[in-house]
Coordinates of C-alpha atoms in Angstrom, one line a residue:
M1 CA 98.2 122.1 83.8
R2 CA 96.1 123.1 86.7
Q3 CA 95.5 126.9 86.9
R4 CA 94.8 128.9 90.2
A5 CA 91.4 127.5 90.7
A6 CA 92.5 125.7 93.8
R7 CA 94.0 129.1 95.2
R8 CA 93.2 132.9 94.9
G9 CA 89.9 132.1 93.9
R10 CA 90.3 131.6 90.3
F11 CA 88.3 129.5 88.1
F12 CA 90.2 128.1 85.4
L13 CA 91.5 124.9 85.7
E14 CA 94.0 124.0 86.5
I15 CA 94.6 124.5 81.1
L16 CA 94.6 126.1 82.4
G17 CA 92.2 124.3 84.7
R18 CA 89.4 123.1 86.3
F19 CA 88.8 122.0 89.7
R20 CA 86.8 119.0 90.2
L21 CA 84.4 118.4 93.1
V22 CA 84.2 114.4 93.7
L23 CA 81.1 113.1 95.5
A24 CA 79.6 109.5 95.7
L25 CA 77.0 109.0 92.9
A26 CA 73.5 108.6 93.4
A27 CA 71.9 105.4 92.3
L28 CA 71.2 107.1 88.8
P29 CA 74.4 107.0 87.0
L30 CA 75.5 110.5 85.9
V31 CA 76.7 109.5 82.4
A32 CA 74.6 107.2 80.3
G33 CA 76.4 103.8 79.7
A34 CA 79.2 104.7 82.4
Q35 CA 78.4 101.5 84.2
A36 CA 79.4 99.6 81.3
R37 CA 82.7 101.4 80.9
H38 CA 83.6 101.7 84.6
P39 CA 82.3 100.5 87.7
A40 CA 80.0 102.9 89.6
P41 CA 81.1 104.8 92.4
P42 CA 79.3 103.9 95.9
P43 CA 75.7 105.1 96.1
F44 CA 75.1 108.5 97.7
K45 CA 73.9 108.3 101.2
A46 CA 72.5 111.5 102.7
P47 CA 73.9 112.8 105.7
A48 CA 72.5 113.2 109.2
F49 CA 72.2 117.1 109.5
R50 CA 72.5 118.2 113.3
S51 CA 70.0 121.1 112.7
S52 CA 67.5 122.4 110.6
T53 CA 68.4 124.4 107.4
P54 CA 69.1 128.0 108.1
E55 CA 66.7 130.8 106.9
P56 CA 68.4 133.1 104.1
V57 CA 69.2 136.4 104.8
G58 CA 67.4 138.6 102.4
A59 CA 67.9 137.8 98.7
G60 CA 71.5 136.6 100.0
V61 CA 72.6 133.1 100.6
V62 CA 73.5 131.2 103.9
V63 CA 76.2 128.2 103.7
S64 CA 76.3 126.5 106.8
G65 CA 77.4 123.1 107.9
H66 CA 79.1 120.9 110.6
L67 CA 82.5 119.1 110.7
D68 CA 83.6 116.3 112.9
K69 CA 87.2 115.9 114.1
A70 CA 88.2 119.0 111.9
P71 CA 92.2 119.4 111.3
A72 CA 91.5 122.9 110.4
R73 CA 89.5 125.9 112.0
V74 CA 88.9 127.9 108.9
I75 CA 86.6 127.7 105.7
T76 CA 86.1 129.9 103.0
L77 CA 83.6 130.8 100.4
S78 CA 84.9 132.6 97.4
Y79 CA 82.7 134.4 94.7
G80 CA 82.3 137.6 92.6
P81 CA 84.3 136.8 89.4
D82 CA 86.0 139.5 87.6
W83 CA 86.4 140.0 83.8
R84 CA 88.8 137.0 83.8
G85 CA 86.3 134.8 86.0
H86 CA 88.8 135.1 89.0
L87 CA 86.9 135.3 92.1
T88 CA 87.2 138.8 93.9
Q89 CA 85.7 138.2 97.4
T90 CA 86.2 135.8 100.1
L91 CA 84.3 135.2 103.1
E92 CA 85.9 133.4 106.2
A93 CA 84.2 131.4 109.0
T94 CA 85.9 130.1 112.0
L95 CA 84.8 126.5 113.3
S96 CA 83.0 126.6 116.8
P97 CA 84.3 124.2 119.3
T98 CA 81.6 121.7 118.3
G99 CA 82.7 122.0 114.7
D100 CA 79.6 124.1 113.4
F101 CA 80.4 127.2 110.9
R102 CA 78.1 129.7 109.0
L103 CA 78.9 131.9 106.0
V104 CA 76.4 134.7 104.9
L105 CA 76.8 136.2 101.8
P106 CA 75.1 139.4 100.9
R107 CA 72.3 139.9 98.5
L108 CA 73.0 138.3 95.3
A109 CA 71.9 140.0 91.9
A110 CA 71.8 136.7 89.9
P111 CA 72.9 132.8 90.2
T112 CA 76.8 132.6 90.4
E113 CA 79.4 130.1 90.6
A114 CA 81.6 130.0 94.0
R115 CA 84.2 128.1 95.5
L116 CA 84.2 126.5 98.9
G117 CA 87.9 126.0 100.3
Y118 CA 88.8 123.9 103.5
N119 CA 92.1 122.7 104.3
N120 CA 93.6 122.9 100.8
E121 CA 90.7 121.1 99.5
Y122 CA 88.2 123.0 97.0
A123 CA 84.7 122.6 95.6
T124 CA 82.4 124.4 93.3
L125 CA 79.1 125.7 94.2
Y126 CA 76.2 127.3 92.3
L127 CA 74.5 129.7 94.5
T128 CA 70.9 131.3 93.6
P129 CA 69.6 134.5 95.8
G130 CA 67.6 133.0 98.7
D131 CA 69.5 129.9 98.9
A132 CA 70.1 128.2 102.4
L133 CA 72.6 125.5 102.1
R134 CA 73.6 123.3 105.0
L135 CA 76.4 121.2 104.0
T136 CA 78.8 118.4 105.8
F137 CA 81.8 116.4 104.7
N138 CA 84.7 114.1 106.1
P139 CA 87.5 116.6 106.6
A140 CA 89.8 113.8 105.3
R141 CA 88.0 112.9 102.3
L142 CA 86.1 116.2 101.0
D143 CA 86.0 115.3 97.6
Q144 CA 84.2 111.8 98.3
T145 CA 81.7 112.9 101.0
L146 CA 80.3 116.3 100.5
A147 CA 76.6 116.4 100.8
F148 CA 74.1 119.3 100.7
A149 CA 70.6 119.6 102.0
G150 CA 68.4 122.7 102.2
R151 CA 67.2 125.4 99.9
G152 CA 69.6 125.2 96.6
A153 CA 70.8 121.6 97.5
S154 CA 69.5 119.8 94.3
A155 CA 71.7 121.9 91.8
N156 CA 74.8 121.5 94.1
N157 CA 74.4 117.8 94.4
Y158 CA 74.2 117.4 90.6
L159 CA 77.1 119.6 90.3
A160 CA 79.2 117.7 92.8
Q161 CA 78.0 114.4 91.1
S162 CA 78.7 115.8 87.7
N163 CA 82.4 116.5 88.4
L164 CA 82.8 113.0 90.2
V165 CA 82.0 111.5 86.7
A166 CA 84.3 113.8 85.2
S167 CA 86.9 113.4 87.4
L168 CA 86.9 109.4 86.9
D169 CA 87.2 109.6 83.5
D170 CA 90.2 112.2 83.6
E171 CA 91.8 110.2 85.9
A172 CA 91.2 106.6 84.2
G173 CA 91.9 108.5 80.9
R174 CA 88.8 108.0 79.5
A175 CA 87.7 111.3 78.9
P176 CA 88.1 112.7 75.4
D177 CA 91.0 115.1 76.2
A178 CA 93.0 112.3 77.8
Q179 CA 92.4 110.4 74.5
A180 CA 93.4 113.3 72.1
A181 CA 97.0 112.6 71.8
H182 CA 96.7 109.3 70.3
L183 CA 93.4 110.2 68.1
S184 CA 93.2 111.5 64.7
A185 CA 91.2 114.5 64.5
A186 CA 88.1 112.8 63.0
A187 CA 88.2 110.0 65.9
L188 CA 88.4 112.9 68.6
R189 CA 85.5 114.6 67.1
S190 CA 83.6 111.2 67.3
A191 CA 84.6 110.6 70.8
A192 CA 83.8 114.2 71.9
D193 CA 80.5 114.1 70.5
T194 CA 79.4 111.0 72.1
Y195 CA 80.9 112.1 75.3
R196 CA 78.8 115.4 75.2
Q197 CA 75.6 113.6 74.2
Q198 CA 76.2 111.1 77.2
R199 CA 76.5 114.2 79.8
L200 CA 73.6 116.1 78.3
A201 CA 71.7 112.8 78.5
A202 CA 72.5 112.3 82.1
L203 CA 71.7 116.0 83.0
T204 CA 68.3 115.6 81.5
A205 CA 67.9 112.0 83.4
Y206 CA 68.9 113.7 86.6
A207 CA 66.5 116.6 86.2
A208 CA 63.7 114.5 85.5
A209 CA 64.2 112.5 88.8
R210 CA 65.5 115.1 91.0
P211 CA 63.9 118.6 89.6
L212 CA 66.5 121.3 89.1
P213 CA 66.2 125.0 88.6
P214 CA 65.6 125.8 84.9
A215 CA 68.3 128.4 84.7
F216 CA 70.7 126.0 86.2
V217 CA 70.0 123.3 83.7
R218 CA 70.7 125.7 81.1
Q219 CA 73.9 126.9 82.4
Q220 CA 74.8 123.1 82.7
Q221 CA 74.0 122.4 79.0
Q222 CA 76.1 125.4 78.1
A223 CA 79.0 124.1 80.3
I224 CA 79.1 120.8 78.8
T225 CA 78.8 122.4 75.0
Y226 CA 81.7 125.0 76.3
E227 CA 84.0 122.0 77.2
W228 CA 83.2 120.0 74.3
A229 CA 84.3 122.9 72.3
S230 CA 87.6 123.2 74.3
T231 CA 88.1 119.8 73.7
L232 CA 88.1 120.2 70.0
L233 CA 90.0 123.5 69.9
S234 CA 92.8 121.9 71.8
Y235 CA 93.4 119.0 69.7
T236 CA 96.2 120.3 67.8
S237 CA 98.0 121.4 70.8
R238 CA 97.8 117.8 72.4
Q239 CA 100.0 116.5 69.2
S240 CA 103.3 115.6 69.7
A241 CA 105.9 117.1 67.1
E242 CA 106.2 113.5 65.3
R243 CA 102.3 113.2 64.9
R244 CA 102.5 116.3 63.4
R245 CA 105.5 115.7 61.3
D246 CA 104.2 112.4 59.8
G247 CA 100.6 113.9 59.3
Y248 CA 98.7 112.0 61.9
A249 CA 97.4 115.1 63.3
T250 CA 96.0 116.9 59.9
L251 CA 93.0 118.5 60.3
P252 CA 89.9 117.8 58.0
V253 CA 88.3 120.1 56.0
N254 CA 86.1 122.8 58.1
Y255 CA 87.3 121.4 61.1
Y256 CA 86.4 124.7 63.0
D257 CA 83.0 125.1 61.6
F258 CA 81.7 124.0 65.0
L259 CA 82.9 127.8 66.4
R260 CA 80.0 129.2 64.1
E261 CA 77.3 127.1 65.5
L262 CA 78.3 128.4 69.2
Q263 CA 77.6 131.8 68.0
L264 CA 80.1 133.0 70.8
D265 CA 79.6 136.7 69.7
R266 CA 76.2 136.4 71.7
Q267 CA 77.4 135.0 74.5
D268 CA 78.1 137.9 77.1
S269 CA 75.9 136.6 79.8
A270 CA 77.9 133.3 80.0
L271 CA 81.3 135.1 80.8
T272 CA 80.7 134.5 84.4
Q273 CA 80.9 130.9 83.8
N274 CA 84.1 129.0 84.7
A275 CA 83.7 126.7 81.5
F276 CA 83.0 129.6 79.0
Q277 CA 86.1 131.6 80.2
S278 CA 88.1 128.3 79.9
L279 CA 86.8 128.5 76.3
L280 CA 88.1 131.5 75.3
M281 CA 91.6 131.2 76.9
T282 CA 91.7 127.9 74.9
Y283 CA 90.5 129.7 71.8
G284 CA 93.0 132.5 72.3
F285 CA 95.7 130.0 72.3
T286 CA 94.9 128.0 69.6
Q287 CA 93.4 130.7 67.2
L288 CA 95.3 133.9 67.8
N289 CA 98.8 132.4 68.1
D290 CA 100.7 132.4 64.6
E291 CA 101.3 129.2 62.8
A292 CA 104.5 128.5 64.9
G293 CA 102.2 129.0 68.1
N294 CA 103.7 132.2 69.1
L295 CA 102.5 135.8 69.6
P296 CA 101.9 137.2 66.1
A297 CA 104.8 139.5 65.1
G298 CA 105.7 142.0 62.5
P299 CA 104.5 145.8 61.9
D300 CA 100.7 144.7 61.5
A301 CA 100.5 142.1 64.1
G302 CA 98.2 143.6 66.2
R303 CA 95.7 144.7 63.3
R304 CA 95.9 140.7 62.2
L305 CA 95.2 139.5 65.4
Y306 CA 92.2 141.9 66.1
Q307 CA 90.7 141.1 62.8
R308 CA 90.8 137.5 63.3
A309 CA 89.2 137.8 66.7
T310 CA 86.4 140.2 65.4
D311 CA 85.8 137.7 62.5
A312 CA 84.9 135.0 64.9
L313 CA 83.8 136.8 68.0
G314 CA 82.3 140.1 66.8
D315 CA 83.4 143.5 68.3
G316 CA 81.9 143.2 71.6
R317 CA 82.6 142.2 75.0
V318 CA 83.2 138.6 74.5
R319 CA 86.0 139.5 71.8
D320 CA 87.4 142.2 74.6
V321 CA 87.6 139.3 77.0
A322 CA 89.0 136.7 74.7
V323 CA 92.0 139.1 73.7
G324 CA 92.4 140.3 77.0
Q325 CA 92.7 136.8 78.2
Y326 CA 95.4 135.8 75.2
L327 CA 97.6 138.8 76.1
M328 CA 97.5 138.2 79.7
G329 CA 98.4 134.7 79.4
K330 CA 101.1 135.6 77.1
V331 CA 102.5 137.8 79.6
E332 CA 101.7 135.7 82.8
S333 CA 102.6 131.9 81.3
E334 CA 105.0 132.7 78.8
H335 CA 106.5 135.8 79.8
T336 CA 106.2 137.2 76.5
D337 CA 106.9 141.2 75.6
I338 CA 103.1 142.0 74.3
R339 CA 104.0 145.8 74.1
P340 CA 104.2 145.9 70.1
L341 CA 100.7 144.9 70.2
L342 CA 99.6 147.3 72.7
P343 CA 98.7 150.3 70.1
D344 CA 96.2 148.0 68.4
F345 CA 94.8 146.7 71.9
Q346 CA 94.2 150.5 72.9
A347 CA 92.3 151.4 69.6
H348 CA 90.1 148.4 69.9
N349 CA 89.5 147.5 73.6
H350 CA 86.3 148.9 75.1
D351 CA 87.1 147.8 78.9
S352 CA 89.0 149.7 81.1
T353 CA 89.4 147.3 83.8
I354 CA 90.9 144.7 81.0
A355 CA 93.5 147.9 80.0
R356 CA 94.3 148.5 83.7
D357 CA 94.8 144.6 84.6
L358 CA 97.1 144.1 81.5
R359 CA 99.1 147.2 82.1
R360 CA 99.9 145.9 85.7
A361 CA 100.8 142.6 84.1
V362 CA 103.2 144.2 81.4
R363 CA 105.2 146.0 84.3
A364 CA 105.4 142.8 86.4
H365 CA 106.8 141.3 83.5
L366 CA 109.3 144.1 82.7
A367 CA 110.9 143.1 86.1
L368 CA 111.2 139.8 85.0
A369 CA 112.6 140.1 81.6
N370 CA 115.3 138.4 80.4
G371 CA 118.6 140.2 81.8
Q372 CA 116.9 141.4 85.0
P373 CA 118.2 139.8 88.5
A374 CA 116.3 136.8 89.4
P375 CA 114.2 137.6 92.4
D376 CA 115.3 135.8 95.7
F377 CA 113.5 133.5 98.2
T378 CA 114.1 131.2 100.7
L379 CA 112.6 127.8 101.2
T380 CA 113.3 124.6 102.9
D381 CA 114.4 121.4 101.7
A382 CA 113.1 117.8 102.8
S383 CA 115.5 117.9 105.7
G384 CA 114.3 121.0 106.8
K385 CA 117.2 123.1 105.9
K386 CA 116.6 126.5 104.4
V387 CA 118.0 127.2 101.3
A388 CA 118.3 130.6 99.3
L389 CA 118.3 131.0 95.5
S390 CA 121.0 133.4 96.0
E391 CA 123.1 131.0 97.9
L392 CA 123.3 129.3 94.2
R393 CA 124.8 132.4 92.6
G394 CA 128.0 131.2 90.8
K395 CA 126.3 128.4 89.2
V396 CA 123.9 128.1 86.0
V397 CA 120.2 127.4 87.6
Y398 CA 117.5 125.5 85.7
L399 CA 114.4 126.4 88.1
D400 CA 111.4 124.1 87.9
F401 CA 108.1 125.2 89.6
W402 CA 105.8 121.9 89.7
A403 CA 103.4 119.9 91.8
T404 CA 102.5 116.3 92.6
W405 CA 99.2 116.8 91.1
C406 CA 100.4 118.6 87.8
G407 CA 100.2 116.0 85.2
P408 CA 102.2 118.0 82.4
C409 CA 104.6 118.5 85.4
L410 CA 105.2 115.0 86.2
A411 CA 105.4 114.2 82.3
E412 CA 108.6 116.1 82.2
M413 CA 110.3 114.5 85.2
P414 CA 112.0 111.4 83.0
A415 CA 113.6 113.6 80.7
S416 CA 114.6 116.3 83.4
L417 CA 116.3 113.1 85.3
E418 CA 118.1 112.2 81.9
L419 CA 119.0 116.1 81.6
R420 CA 120.9 116.1 84.9
R421 CA 122.5 113.0 84.4
K422 CA 123.7 114.0 80.9
F423 CA 124.9 117.4 82.8
A424 CA 126.6 115.5 85.9
G425 CA 129.6 117.3 87.0
R426 CA 128.9 120.6 85.3
D427 CA 128.5 124.0 86.6
I428 CA 124.6 123.7 87.0
V429 CA 122.0 123.3 89.3
F430 CA 118.7 121.8 88.7
L431 CA 116.5 123.6 91.4
Y432 CA 112.8 122.1 91.6
V433 CA 110.3 124.2 93.6
S434 CA 107.1 122.3 94.5
L435 CA 104.2 124.2 94.8
D436 CA 102.1 121.3 96.5
A437 CA 100.0 122.8 99.5
K438 CA 100.6 119.8 101.6
A439 CA 104.2 118.7 102.3
A440 CA 103.1 115.2 102.7
D441 CA 102.3 115.0 99.2
W442 CA 105.5 116.4 98.1
Q443 CA 107.8 114.3 100.6
K444 CA 106.0 111.0 99.3
Y445 CA 106.7 111.9 95.6
L446 CA 110.4 112.7 96.5
T447 CA 110.5 109.3 98.3
T448 CA 108.8 107.0 96.0
K449 CA 109.3 108.5 92.7
M450 CA 111.9 111.3 92.5
V451 CA 115.6 110.0 91.7
A452 CA 117.9 112.0 93.5
T453 CA 121.2 113.4 92.0
P454 CA 124.0 115.6 93.6
N455 CA 123.1 118.4 90.9
A456 CA 119.5 118.6 92.1
V457 CA 118.0 120.7 94.9
E458 CA 114.4 120.0 96.0
L459 CA 112.5 122.8 97.9
H460 CA 108.9 123.3 99.0
D461 CA 106.9 126.1 98.8
G462 CA 103.6 125.4 100.9
G463 CA 102.0 128.6 100.0
A464 CA 101.3 127.2 96.4
F465 CA 100.8 129.9 93.9
D466 CA 100.4 132.4 96.9
G467 CA 103.8 131.4 98.4
P468 CA 107.1 133.4 98.4
S469 CA 108.6 131.8 95.4
A470 CA 105.6 131.8 93.1
R471 CA 104.8 135.4 94.0
A472 CA 108.5 136.6 93.4
F473 CA 108.4 134.8 89.6
S474 CA 104.8 135.7 88.9
V475 CA 103.9 132.1 88.3
Q476 CA 100.5 131.7 87.4
S477 CA 100.5 128.1 85.8
I478 CA 102.8 125.2 85.9
P479 CA 104.9 123.7 85.0
S480 CA 107.0 127.0 84.9
Y481 CA 110.8 126.8 83.9
W482 CA 113.4 129.6 84.0
L483 CA 117.3 129.8 83.3
I484 CA 119.6 131.8 85.4
G485 CA 123.1 132.5 84.9
R486 CA 126.2 132.4 86.8
D487 CA 125.7 136.3 87.7
G488 CA 122.0 135.5 89.1
R489 CA 120.6 137.4 86.2
L490 CA 117.6 135.8 84.0
I491 CA 118.6 134.1 80.8
S492 CA 115.4 133.0 79.9
N493 CA 112.2 133.3 81.5
N494 CA 110.7 130.6 79.2
P495 CA 113.6 128.3 78.5
P496 CA 112.7 125.0 76.6
R497 CA 111.3 122.4 78.8
P498 CA 113.3 119.3 79.8
S499 CA 111.7 117.0 76.9
T500 CA 112.9 119.3 74.4
S501 CA 116.3 118.0 73.3
P502 CA 118.2 119.3 71.6
A503 CA 116.7 122.8 72.1
I504 CA 117.2 122.4 76.2
D505 CA 120.7 120.8 75.8
N506 CA 121.8 123.9 73.3
A507 CA 120.2 126.3 75.9
L508 CA 122.1 125.0 78.9
E509 CA 125.6 124.7 76.9
Q510 CA 125.2 128.3 76.1
A511 CA 124.4 129.3 79.5
L512 CA 127.6 127.5 80.9
Q513 CA 129.8 129.4 78.3
P514 CA 132.3 131.7 80.0

């Protein structure tokens, strides 16, 4: 699922998610052998920049540029990751009447990842103290036309091109992640190893042709390795119940030995990197869950969780962040009550910031616990009519937060349609809330892909994850499902998905009982 990297300055992606910046490739293919597997993108063409590169301010960074026929007047730059990698500071610049802009970051202590945002499109940047970047792009095709010049341009042009190849492979199903659901564990390991070596070789070739800062090269080598490890860690979670039952997803002996090779307990300096934060999140949800994929339970659950984390991650900051990420994810994404584990968390965690944020998350979760009143919101449907959740009181509501860019969301839609047909004429409403930033994307999907039924209500929240409905329900990732009773109270803040029949059928039948 796509996380909030494309909103609120969070670098995750989109499990939980990574956002991709797309740029036309230079003549040098970024992945060795890529041309044999798919056509090369169009060659990179340097833009004609309107003025000289600006001078940096002290040890800060200047990012400036020009846009023609700009549909929006504000461009943003977010930076300053917190302990979770979420970006905490955002600069805004208003385009001049001629389409020019200038963003000035204060003094930076070290290189950092940042996020450029324009008109609901986003791009990853790599900023080094003293950089003076000038950029340009076609506002209608940021992901295909963004280009850099000036001090720091080489690293950012590489980053854009690297993300292009990854994006193309993701979309075409060539990436190991996309293939994992149909491969054996051994076959996935082979595919992931090959893909990793291709990317590392391409980085080396690019650096030889267009010199890159050594620190940036090391960071990208680490990122490639962390993404490789995330792919291996998430293998089991990508397997269907049928494949697991029939033994096709059996792990070889010593499958997880690669974790020792990574020496995660020594990677404190990588905690500001998106790829490492994603790896820690994947680690938590694949290694710290119990055998059923749930939060550990029982009188010694917290002790067992910390013992397992400490064995693999040491007892330092990496472990604190990994456990903090895991518990936060359980609260925010699965709405799980983690309070039984808090005593052990308080005894072992060294970071007061993690503790503070976790306390806040728990308080927010309690307001959305089963049995609590469902928070109200009002949105518009495709015809422009305003609809409030409270207007549906008297019926059972199966609430689905989704978006057209969310693959897992769309994968559930056929089962959701079947569910609607199965419960046609019953006292239940299937309420779909799209978190697409652009209403046109939502409306196009409704017109071309979504089958209308009398028991379905389609609404749009243009604020995406920062919109009123997502905020009301503390939606951090999608798809997100909720089951609300006739009395307007939450029956389940994490009900079965549409594809989990008969579990979802039983849940709806029980909700419909008088």
